[in-house]
Tab-separated table of C-alpha atoms in Angstrom:
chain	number	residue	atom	x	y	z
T	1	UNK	CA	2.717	224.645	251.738
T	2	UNK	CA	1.179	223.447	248.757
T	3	UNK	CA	1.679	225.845	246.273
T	4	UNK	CA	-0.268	226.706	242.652
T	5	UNK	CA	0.185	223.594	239.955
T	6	UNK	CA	2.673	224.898	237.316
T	7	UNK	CA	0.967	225.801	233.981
T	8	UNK	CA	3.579	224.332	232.033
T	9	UNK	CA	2.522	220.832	232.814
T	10	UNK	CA	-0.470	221.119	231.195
T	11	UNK	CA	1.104	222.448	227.722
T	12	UNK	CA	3.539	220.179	227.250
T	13	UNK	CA	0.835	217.247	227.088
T	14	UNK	CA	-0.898	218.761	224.692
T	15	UNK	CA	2.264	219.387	222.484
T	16	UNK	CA	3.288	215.918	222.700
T	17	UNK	CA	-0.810	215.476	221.040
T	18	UNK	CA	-0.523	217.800	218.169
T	19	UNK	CA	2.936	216.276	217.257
T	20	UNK	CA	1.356	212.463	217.310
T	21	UNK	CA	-1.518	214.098	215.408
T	22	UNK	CA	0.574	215.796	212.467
T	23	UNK	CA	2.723	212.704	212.370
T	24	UNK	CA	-0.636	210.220	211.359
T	25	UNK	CA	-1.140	212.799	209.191
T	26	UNK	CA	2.012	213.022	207.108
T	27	UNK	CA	2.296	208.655	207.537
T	28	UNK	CA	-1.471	208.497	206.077
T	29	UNK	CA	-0.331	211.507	203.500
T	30	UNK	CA	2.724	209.425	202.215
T	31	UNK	CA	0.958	206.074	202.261
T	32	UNK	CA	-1.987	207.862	199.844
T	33	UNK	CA	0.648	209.337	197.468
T	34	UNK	CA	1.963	206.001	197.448
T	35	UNK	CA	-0.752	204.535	196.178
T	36	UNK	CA	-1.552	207.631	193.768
T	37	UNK	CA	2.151	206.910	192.652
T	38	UNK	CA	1.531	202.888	192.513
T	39	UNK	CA	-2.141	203.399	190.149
T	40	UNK	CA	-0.655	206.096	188.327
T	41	UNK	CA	2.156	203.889	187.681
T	42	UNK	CA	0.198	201.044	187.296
T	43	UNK	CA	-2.066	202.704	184.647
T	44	UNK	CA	0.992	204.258	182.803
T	45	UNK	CA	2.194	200.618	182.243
T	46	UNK	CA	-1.345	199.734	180.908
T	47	UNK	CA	-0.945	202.519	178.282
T	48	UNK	CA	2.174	201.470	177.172
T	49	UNK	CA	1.192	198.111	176.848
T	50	UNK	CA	-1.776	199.134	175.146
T	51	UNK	CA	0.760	201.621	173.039
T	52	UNK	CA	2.888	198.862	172.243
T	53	UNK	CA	0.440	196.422	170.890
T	54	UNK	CA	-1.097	199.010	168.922
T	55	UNK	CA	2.337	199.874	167.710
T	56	UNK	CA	2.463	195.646	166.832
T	57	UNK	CA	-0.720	195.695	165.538
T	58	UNK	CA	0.098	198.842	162.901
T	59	UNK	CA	3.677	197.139	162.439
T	60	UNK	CA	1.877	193.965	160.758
T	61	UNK	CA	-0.185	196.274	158.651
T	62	UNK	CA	2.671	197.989	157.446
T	63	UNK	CA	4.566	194.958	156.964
T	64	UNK	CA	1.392	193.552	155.083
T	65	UNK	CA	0.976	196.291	153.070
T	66	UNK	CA	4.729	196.409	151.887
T	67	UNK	CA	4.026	192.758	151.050
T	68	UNK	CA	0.735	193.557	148.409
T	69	UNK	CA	2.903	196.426	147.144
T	70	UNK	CA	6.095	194.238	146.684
T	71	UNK	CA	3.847	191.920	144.767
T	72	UNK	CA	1.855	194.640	142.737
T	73	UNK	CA	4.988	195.865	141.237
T	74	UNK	CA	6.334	192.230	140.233
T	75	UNK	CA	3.353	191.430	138.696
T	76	UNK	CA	3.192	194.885	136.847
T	77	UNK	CA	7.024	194.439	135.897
T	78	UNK	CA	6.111	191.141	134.993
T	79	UNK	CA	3.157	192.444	132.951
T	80	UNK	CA	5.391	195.444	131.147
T	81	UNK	CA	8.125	192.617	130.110
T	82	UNK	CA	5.314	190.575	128.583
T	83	UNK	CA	3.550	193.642	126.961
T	84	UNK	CA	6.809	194.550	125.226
T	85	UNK	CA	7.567	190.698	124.157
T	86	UNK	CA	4.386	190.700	123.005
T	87	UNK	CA	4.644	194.255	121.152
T	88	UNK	CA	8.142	193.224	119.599
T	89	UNK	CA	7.170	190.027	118.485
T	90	UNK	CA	3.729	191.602	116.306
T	91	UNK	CA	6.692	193.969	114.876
T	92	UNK	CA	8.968	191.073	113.691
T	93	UNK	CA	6.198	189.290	112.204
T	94	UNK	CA	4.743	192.282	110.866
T	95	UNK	CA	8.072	192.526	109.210
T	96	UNK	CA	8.343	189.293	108.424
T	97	UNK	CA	4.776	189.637	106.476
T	98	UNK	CA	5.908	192.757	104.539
T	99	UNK	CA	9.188	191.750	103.598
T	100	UNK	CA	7.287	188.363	101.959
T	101	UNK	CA	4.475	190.673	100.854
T	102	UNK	CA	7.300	192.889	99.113
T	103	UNK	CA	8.810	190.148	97.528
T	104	UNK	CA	5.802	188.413	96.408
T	105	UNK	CA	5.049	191.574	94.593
T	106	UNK	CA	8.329	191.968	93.107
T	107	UNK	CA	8.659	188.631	91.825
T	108	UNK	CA	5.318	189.331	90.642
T	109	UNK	CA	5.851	192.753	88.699
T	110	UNK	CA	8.845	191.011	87.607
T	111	UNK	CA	6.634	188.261	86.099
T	112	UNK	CA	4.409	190.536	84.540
T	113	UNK	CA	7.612	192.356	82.771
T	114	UNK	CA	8.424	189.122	81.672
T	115	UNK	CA	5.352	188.466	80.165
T	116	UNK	CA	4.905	191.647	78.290
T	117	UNK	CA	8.571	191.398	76.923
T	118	UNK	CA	8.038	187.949	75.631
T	119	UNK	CA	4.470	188.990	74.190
T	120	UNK	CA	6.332	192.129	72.419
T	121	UNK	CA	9.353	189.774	71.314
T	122	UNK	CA	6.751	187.614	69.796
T	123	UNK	CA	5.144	190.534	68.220
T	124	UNK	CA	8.655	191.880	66.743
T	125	UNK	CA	10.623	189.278	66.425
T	126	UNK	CA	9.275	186.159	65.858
T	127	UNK	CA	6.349	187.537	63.281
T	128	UNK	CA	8.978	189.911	61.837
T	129	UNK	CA	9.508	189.429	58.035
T	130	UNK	CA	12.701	188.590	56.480
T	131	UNK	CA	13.624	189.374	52.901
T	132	UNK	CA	13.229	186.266	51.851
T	133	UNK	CA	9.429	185.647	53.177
T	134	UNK	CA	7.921	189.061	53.782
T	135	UNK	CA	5.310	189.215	56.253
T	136	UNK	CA	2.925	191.129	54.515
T	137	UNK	CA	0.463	192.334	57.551
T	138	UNK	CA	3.444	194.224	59.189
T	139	UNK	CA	4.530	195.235	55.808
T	140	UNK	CA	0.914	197.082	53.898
T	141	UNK	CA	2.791	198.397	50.836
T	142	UNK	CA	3.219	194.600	49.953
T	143	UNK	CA	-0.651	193.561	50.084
T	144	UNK	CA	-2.849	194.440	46.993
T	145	UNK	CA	-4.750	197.888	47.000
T	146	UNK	CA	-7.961	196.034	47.781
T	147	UNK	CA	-6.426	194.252	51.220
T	148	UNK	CA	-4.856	197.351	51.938
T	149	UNK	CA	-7.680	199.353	52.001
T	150	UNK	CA	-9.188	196.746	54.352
T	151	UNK	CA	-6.598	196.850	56.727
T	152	UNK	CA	-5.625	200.496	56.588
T	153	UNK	CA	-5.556	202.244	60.231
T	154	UNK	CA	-7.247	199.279	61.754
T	155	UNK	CA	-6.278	199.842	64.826
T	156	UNK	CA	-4.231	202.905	65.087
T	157	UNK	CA	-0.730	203.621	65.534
T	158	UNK	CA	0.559	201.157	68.484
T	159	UNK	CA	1.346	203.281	71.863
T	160	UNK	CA	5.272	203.497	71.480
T	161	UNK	CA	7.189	203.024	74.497
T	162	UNK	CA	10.662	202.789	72.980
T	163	UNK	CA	9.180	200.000	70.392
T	164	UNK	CA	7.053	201.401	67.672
T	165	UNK	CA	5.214	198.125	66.048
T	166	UNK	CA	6.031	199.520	62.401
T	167	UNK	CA	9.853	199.263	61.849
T	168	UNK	CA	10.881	201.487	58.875
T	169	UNK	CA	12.081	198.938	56.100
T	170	UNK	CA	15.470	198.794	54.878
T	171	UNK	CA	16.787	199.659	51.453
T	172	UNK	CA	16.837	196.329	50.518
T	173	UNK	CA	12.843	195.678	51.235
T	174	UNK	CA	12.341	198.751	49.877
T	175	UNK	CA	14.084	197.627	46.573
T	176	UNK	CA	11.540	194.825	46.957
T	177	UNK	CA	8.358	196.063	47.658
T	178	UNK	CA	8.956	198.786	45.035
T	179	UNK	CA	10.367	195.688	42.124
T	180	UNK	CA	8.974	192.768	42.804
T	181	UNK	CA	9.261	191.303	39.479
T	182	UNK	CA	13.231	192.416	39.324
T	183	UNK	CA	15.662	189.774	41.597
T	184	UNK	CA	17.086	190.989	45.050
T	185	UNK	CA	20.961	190.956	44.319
T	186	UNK	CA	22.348	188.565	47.393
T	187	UNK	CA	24.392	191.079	50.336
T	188	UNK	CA	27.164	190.395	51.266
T	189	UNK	CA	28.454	191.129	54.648
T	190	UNK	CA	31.724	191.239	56.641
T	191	UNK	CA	32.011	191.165	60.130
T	192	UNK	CA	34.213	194.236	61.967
T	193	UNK	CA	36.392	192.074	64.563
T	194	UNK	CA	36.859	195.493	66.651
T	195	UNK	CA	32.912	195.946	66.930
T	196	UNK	CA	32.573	192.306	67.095
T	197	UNK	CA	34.420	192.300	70.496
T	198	UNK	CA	32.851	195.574	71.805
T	199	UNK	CA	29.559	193.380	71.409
T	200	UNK	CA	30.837	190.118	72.625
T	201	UNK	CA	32.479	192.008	76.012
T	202	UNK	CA	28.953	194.075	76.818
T	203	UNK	CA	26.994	190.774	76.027
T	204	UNK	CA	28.508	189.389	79.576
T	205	UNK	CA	27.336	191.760	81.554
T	206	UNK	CA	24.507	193.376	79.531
T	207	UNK	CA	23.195	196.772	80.686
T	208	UNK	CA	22.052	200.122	79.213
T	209	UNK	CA	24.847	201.978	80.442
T	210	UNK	CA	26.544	204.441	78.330
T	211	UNK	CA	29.851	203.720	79.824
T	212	UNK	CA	30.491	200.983	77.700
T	213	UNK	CA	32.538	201.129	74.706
T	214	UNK	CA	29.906	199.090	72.688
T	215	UNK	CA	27.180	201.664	73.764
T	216	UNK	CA	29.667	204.607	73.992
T	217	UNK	CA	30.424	204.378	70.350
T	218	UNK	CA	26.802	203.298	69.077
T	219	UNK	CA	25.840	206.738	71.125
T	220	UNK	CA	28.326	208.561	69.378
T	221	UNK	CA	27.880	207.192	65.614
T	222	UNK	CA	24.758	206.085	65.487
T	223	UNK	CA	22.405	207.446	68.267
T	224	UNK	CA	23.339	210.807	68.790
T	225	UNK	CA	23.439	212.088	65.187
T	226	UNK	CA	19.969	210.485	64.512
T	227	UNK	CA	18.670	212.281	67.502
T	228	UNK	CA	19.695	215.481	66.651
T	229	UNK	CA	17.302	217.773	65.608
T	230	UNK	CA	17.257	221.460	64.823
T	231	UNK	CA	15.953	222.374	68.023
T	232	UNK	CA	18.782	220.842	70.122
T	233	UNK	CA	16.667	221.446	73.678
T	234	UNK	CA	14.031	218.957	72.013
T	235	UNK	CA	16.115	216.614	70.865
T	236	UNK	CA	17.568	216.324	74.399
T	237	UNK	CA	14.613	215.960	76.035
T	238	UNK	CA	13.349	213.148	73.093
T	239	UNK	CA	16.563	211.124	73.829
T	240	UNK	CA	15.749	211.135	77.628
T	241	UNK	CA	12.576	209.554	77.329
T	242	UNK	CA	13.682	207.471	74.817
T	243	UNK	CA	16.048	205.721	77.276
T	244	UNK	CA	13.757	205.531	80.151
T	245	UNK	CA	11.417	203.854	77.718
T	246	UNK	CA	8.508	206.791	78.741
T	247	UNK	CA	7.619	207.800	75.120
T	248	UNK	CA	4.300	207.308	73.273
T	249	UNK	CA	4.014	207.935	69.311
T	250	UNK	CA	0.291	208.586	68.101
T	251	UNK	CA	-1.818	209.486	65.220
T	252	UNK	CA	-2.660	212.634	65.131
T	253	UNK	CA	-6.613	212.579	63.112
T	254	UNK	CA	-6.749	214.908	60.966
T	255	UNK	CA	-10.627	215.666	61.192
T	256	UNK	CA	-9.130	217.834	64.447
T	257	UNK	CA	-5.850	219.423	63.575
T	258	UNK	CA	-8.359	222.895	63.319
T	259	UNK	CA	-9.156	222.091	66.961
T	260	UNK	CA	-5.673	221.636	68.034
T	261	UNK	CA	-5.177	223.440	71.930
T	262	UNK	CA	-2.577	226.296	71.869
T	263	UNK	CA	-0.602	224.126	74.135
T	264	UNK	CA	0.120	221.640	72.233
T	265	UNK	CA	0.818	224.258	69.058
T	266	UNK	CA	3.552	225.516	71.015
T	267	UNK	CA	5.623	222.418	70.284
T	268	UNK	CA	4.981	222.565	66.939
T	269	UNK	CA	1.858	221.360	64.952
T	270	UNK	CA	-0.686	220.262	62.385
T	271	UNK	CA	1.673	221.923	59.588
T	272	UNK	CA	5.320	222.148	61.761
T	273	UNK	CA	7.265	220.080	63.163
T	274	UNK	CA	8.217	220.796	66.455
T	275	UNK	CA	12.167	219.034	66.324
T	276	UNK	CA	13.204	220.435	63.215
T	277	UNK	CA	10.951	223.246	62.832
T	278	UNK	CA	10.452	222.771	59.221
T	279	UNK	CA	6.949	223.368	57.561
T	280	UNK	CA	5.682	219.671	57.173
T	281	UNK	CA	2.406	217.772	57.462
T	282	UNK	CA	2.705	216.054	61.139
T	283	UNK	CA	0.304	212.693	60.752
T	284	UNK	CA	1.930	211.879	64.016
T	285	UNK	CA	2.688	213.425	67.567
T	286	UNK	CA	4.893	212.803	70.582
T	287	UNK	CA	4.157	212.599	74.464
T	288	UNK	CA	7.599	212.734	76.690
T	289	UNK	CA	7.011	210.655	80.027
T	290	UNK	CA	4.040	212.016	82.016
T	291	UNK	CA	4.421	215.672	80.379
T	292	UNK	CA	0.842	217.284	79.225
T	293	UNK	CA	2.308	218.898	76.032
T	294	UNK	CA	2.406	216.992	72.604
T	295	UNK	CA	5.236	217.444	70.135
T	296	UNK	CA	3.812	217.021	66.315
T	297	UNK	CA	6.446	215.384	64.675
T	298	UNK	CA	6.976	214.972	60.848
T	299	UNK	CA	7.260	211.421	59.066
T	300	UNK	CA	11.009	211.932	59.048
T	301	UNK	CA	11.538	213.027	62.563
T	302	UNK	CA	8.959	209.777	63.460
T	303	UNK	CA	11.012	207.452	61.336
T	304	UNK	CA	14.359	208.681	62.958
T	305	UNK	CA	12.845	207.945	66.571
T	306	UNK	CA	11.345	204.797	65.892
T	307	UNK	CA	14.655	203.457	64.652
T	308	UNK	CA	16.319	204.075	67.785
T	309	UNK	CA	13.812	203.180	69.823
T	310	UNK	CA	13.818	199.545	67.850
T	311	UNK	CA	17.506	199.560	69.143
T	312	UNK	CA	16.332	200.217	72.293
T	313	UNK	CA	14.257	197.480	72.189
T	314	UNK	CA	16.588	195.170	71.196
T	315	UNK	CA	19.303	195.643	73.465
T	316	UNK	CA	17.138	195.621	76.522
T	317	UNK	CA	15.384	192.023	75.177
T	318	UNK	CA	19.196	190.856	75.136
T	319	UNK	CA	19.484	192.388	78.662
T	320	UNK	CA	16.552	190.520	79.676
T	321	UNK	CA	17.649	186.931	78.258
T	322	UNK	CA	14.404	186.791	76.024
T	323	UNK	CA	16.673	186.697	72.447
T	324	UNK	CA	17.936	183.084	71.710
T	325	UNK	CA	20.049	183.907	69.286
T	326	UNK	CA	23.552	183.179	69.045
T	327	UNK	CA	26.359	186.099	69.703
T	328	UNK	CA	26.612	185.983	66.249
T	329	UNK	CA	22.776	186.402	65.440
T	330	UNK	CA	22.488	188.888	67.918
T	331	UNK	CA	25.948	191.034	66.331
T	332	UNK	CA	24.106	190.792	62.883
T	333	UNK	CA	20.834	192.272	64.051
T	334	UNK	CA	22.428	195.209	65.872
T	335	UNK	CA	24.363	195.514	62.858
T	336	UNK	CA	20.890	195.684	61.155
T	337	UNK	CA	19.016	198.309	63.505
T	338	UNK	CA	22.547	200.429	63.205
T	339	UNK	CA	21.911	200.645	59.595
T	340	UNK	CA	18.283	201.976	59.932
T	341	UNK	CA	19.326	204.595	62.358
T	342	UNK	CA	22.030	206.050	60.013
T	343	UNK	CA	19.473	205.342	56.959
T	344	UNK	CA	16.473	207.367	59.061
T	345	UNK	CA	19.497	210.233	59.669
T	346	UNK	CA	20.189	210.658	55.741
T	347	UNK	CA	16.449	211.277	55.093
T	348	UNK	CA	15.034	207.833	54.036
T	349	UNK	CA	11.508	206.902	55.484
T	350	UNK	CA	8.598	205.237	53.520
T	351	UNK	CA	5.242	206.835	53.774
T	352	UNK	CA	2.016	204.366	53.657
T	353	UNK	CA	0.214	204.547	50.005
T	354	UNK	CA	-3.275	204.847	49.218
């Protein structure tokens, strides 16, 4: 008997088609993700490259850009280096320039001090009278009445600094102004070894310091008792200028001794004079250095600083090499301006007549 056909049969085939089915699927699944994989891949590797050679490219730049500053600073090093050579080198020769420039003007001052010296030794010592020949312009009292009166107060009384152009005569021109028609007894004169040598060692190295025993003792006998006065702070500050060769003698006119400022009364005036307070007629006044105040001075207390300050004088011509004397010379006319200092000290001045 034929029996029903199974149903199983029929089920089975189609399994056996769904399982064929799923498997295409999943092959054709896996081969697309493989490619997906293989472009993704594919366009990965063209980023990096493209990531790389950008990564070159910047690289380069960089390395260029190191380069330009590398350079930049080499030149500007260079540039600071030759800014600075160039700086120091103005400096030296600035230097240079003012150190010439100073002594150009020193040599030049010196010059000029030079000059005036020698112009003032010819005034004083070449022109100045000797016993024996009186010059009788720097001597008035000598001329007649008539040339006197011509040359009276020509001029003024010379601006004194230290030097005074009329030296107080000594007793012995005195004697022959006042006798002419009497003879001048000859002087004799002996020379003190002890001061002799005081001289002689300060003559080798000359200077105005007090130190010295030729200056020590001159300061002590001769300089210091004929400058001072009665009014001892004066007198100090008179000596001061005297040695930094910073005072000025004037005439005083006496049209305008009424007019006088009370500044200038307080150190003395017309009728007092202001070192030794005494009541005298002051033709003359003193200015100490760049002070504004005058001191009137009386004819004594003017012919007691204008001795010393023809010491002064002197000594700083022999400092300066312009005396060509001999030691000797030189000894005698020290010896000389000594004696007017102590003469100007013990009251003896001459006063100008007519």
């Amino acid at each position: 008997q034929a029996g029903p056909v199974p149903q199983g049969g029929g089920s089975s085939t189609s399994g056996r088609g769904h399982d064929g089915i799923s498997r295409l699927r999943s092959s054709s699944l896996e081969i697309r993700e493989k490619e997906i994989r293989e472009k993704g891949s594919e366009i990965l590797r063209e980023q990096l490259d493209a990531a790389k050679k950008e990564l070159k490219l910047k690289d380069k730049e960089c390395e260029r850009l190191s380069q330009v500053r590398d350079q930049l600073e080499q030149e500007l090093e260079e540039l600071t280096a030759s800014l600075f050579e160039e700086a120091h080198k103005m400096v030296r020769e600035a230097n240079v320039k003012q150190a010439a420039a100073e002594k150009q003007l020193k040599e030049a001052q010196g010059k000029i001090d030079v000059l005036q010296a020698e112009v003032t030794a010819l005034k004083t010592l070449v022109l100045t009278s000797t016993p024996s020949s009186p010059n009788r312009q720097l001597h008035p009292q000598l001329q007649s009445p008539s040339t006197r009166g011509s040359h009276k107060h020509g001029g003024g009384h010379i601006r004194n600094k230290s030097a005074s152009g009329a030296l107080p005569p000594t007793p012995a021109r005195l004697e022959q102004s006042s006798v002419n028609s009497q003879p001048v007894a000859k002087e004799d004169r002996e020379m003190d070894t002890v001061l002799y040598a005081e001289f002689l060692m300060w003559k080798e190295q000359p200077s105005l310091d007090r130190t010295s025993a030729f200056l020590s003792r001159i300061y002590r006998e001769d300089i210091g008792p004929c400058l001072s006065f009665t009014r001892s702070e004066a007198s100090a500050s008179v000596q001061s200028a005297v040695e930094k060769n910073s005072l000025t003698i004037e005439p005083v006119a006496m049209s305008a001794l009424p007019m006088v400022k009370a500044s200038a009364v307080e150190c003395g005036g017309p009728k007092k004079c202001a070192l030794s307070g005494m009541s005298r007629l002051c033709r003359h006044r003193i200015k100490l250095g760049d002070k504004g105040s005058y001191y009137y001075i009386s004819p004594s207390s003017r012919a007691r600083i204008t001795a010393v300050c023809n010491f002064f004088t002197y000594i700083r011509y022999i400092q300066q090499g312009l005396v060509r004397h001999d030691a000797e010379q030189m000894f005698w006319e020290v010896m000389r301006l000594r004696r007017e200092m102590t003469v100007a000290k013990l009251g003896f001045y001459l006063t100008d007549q007519g």
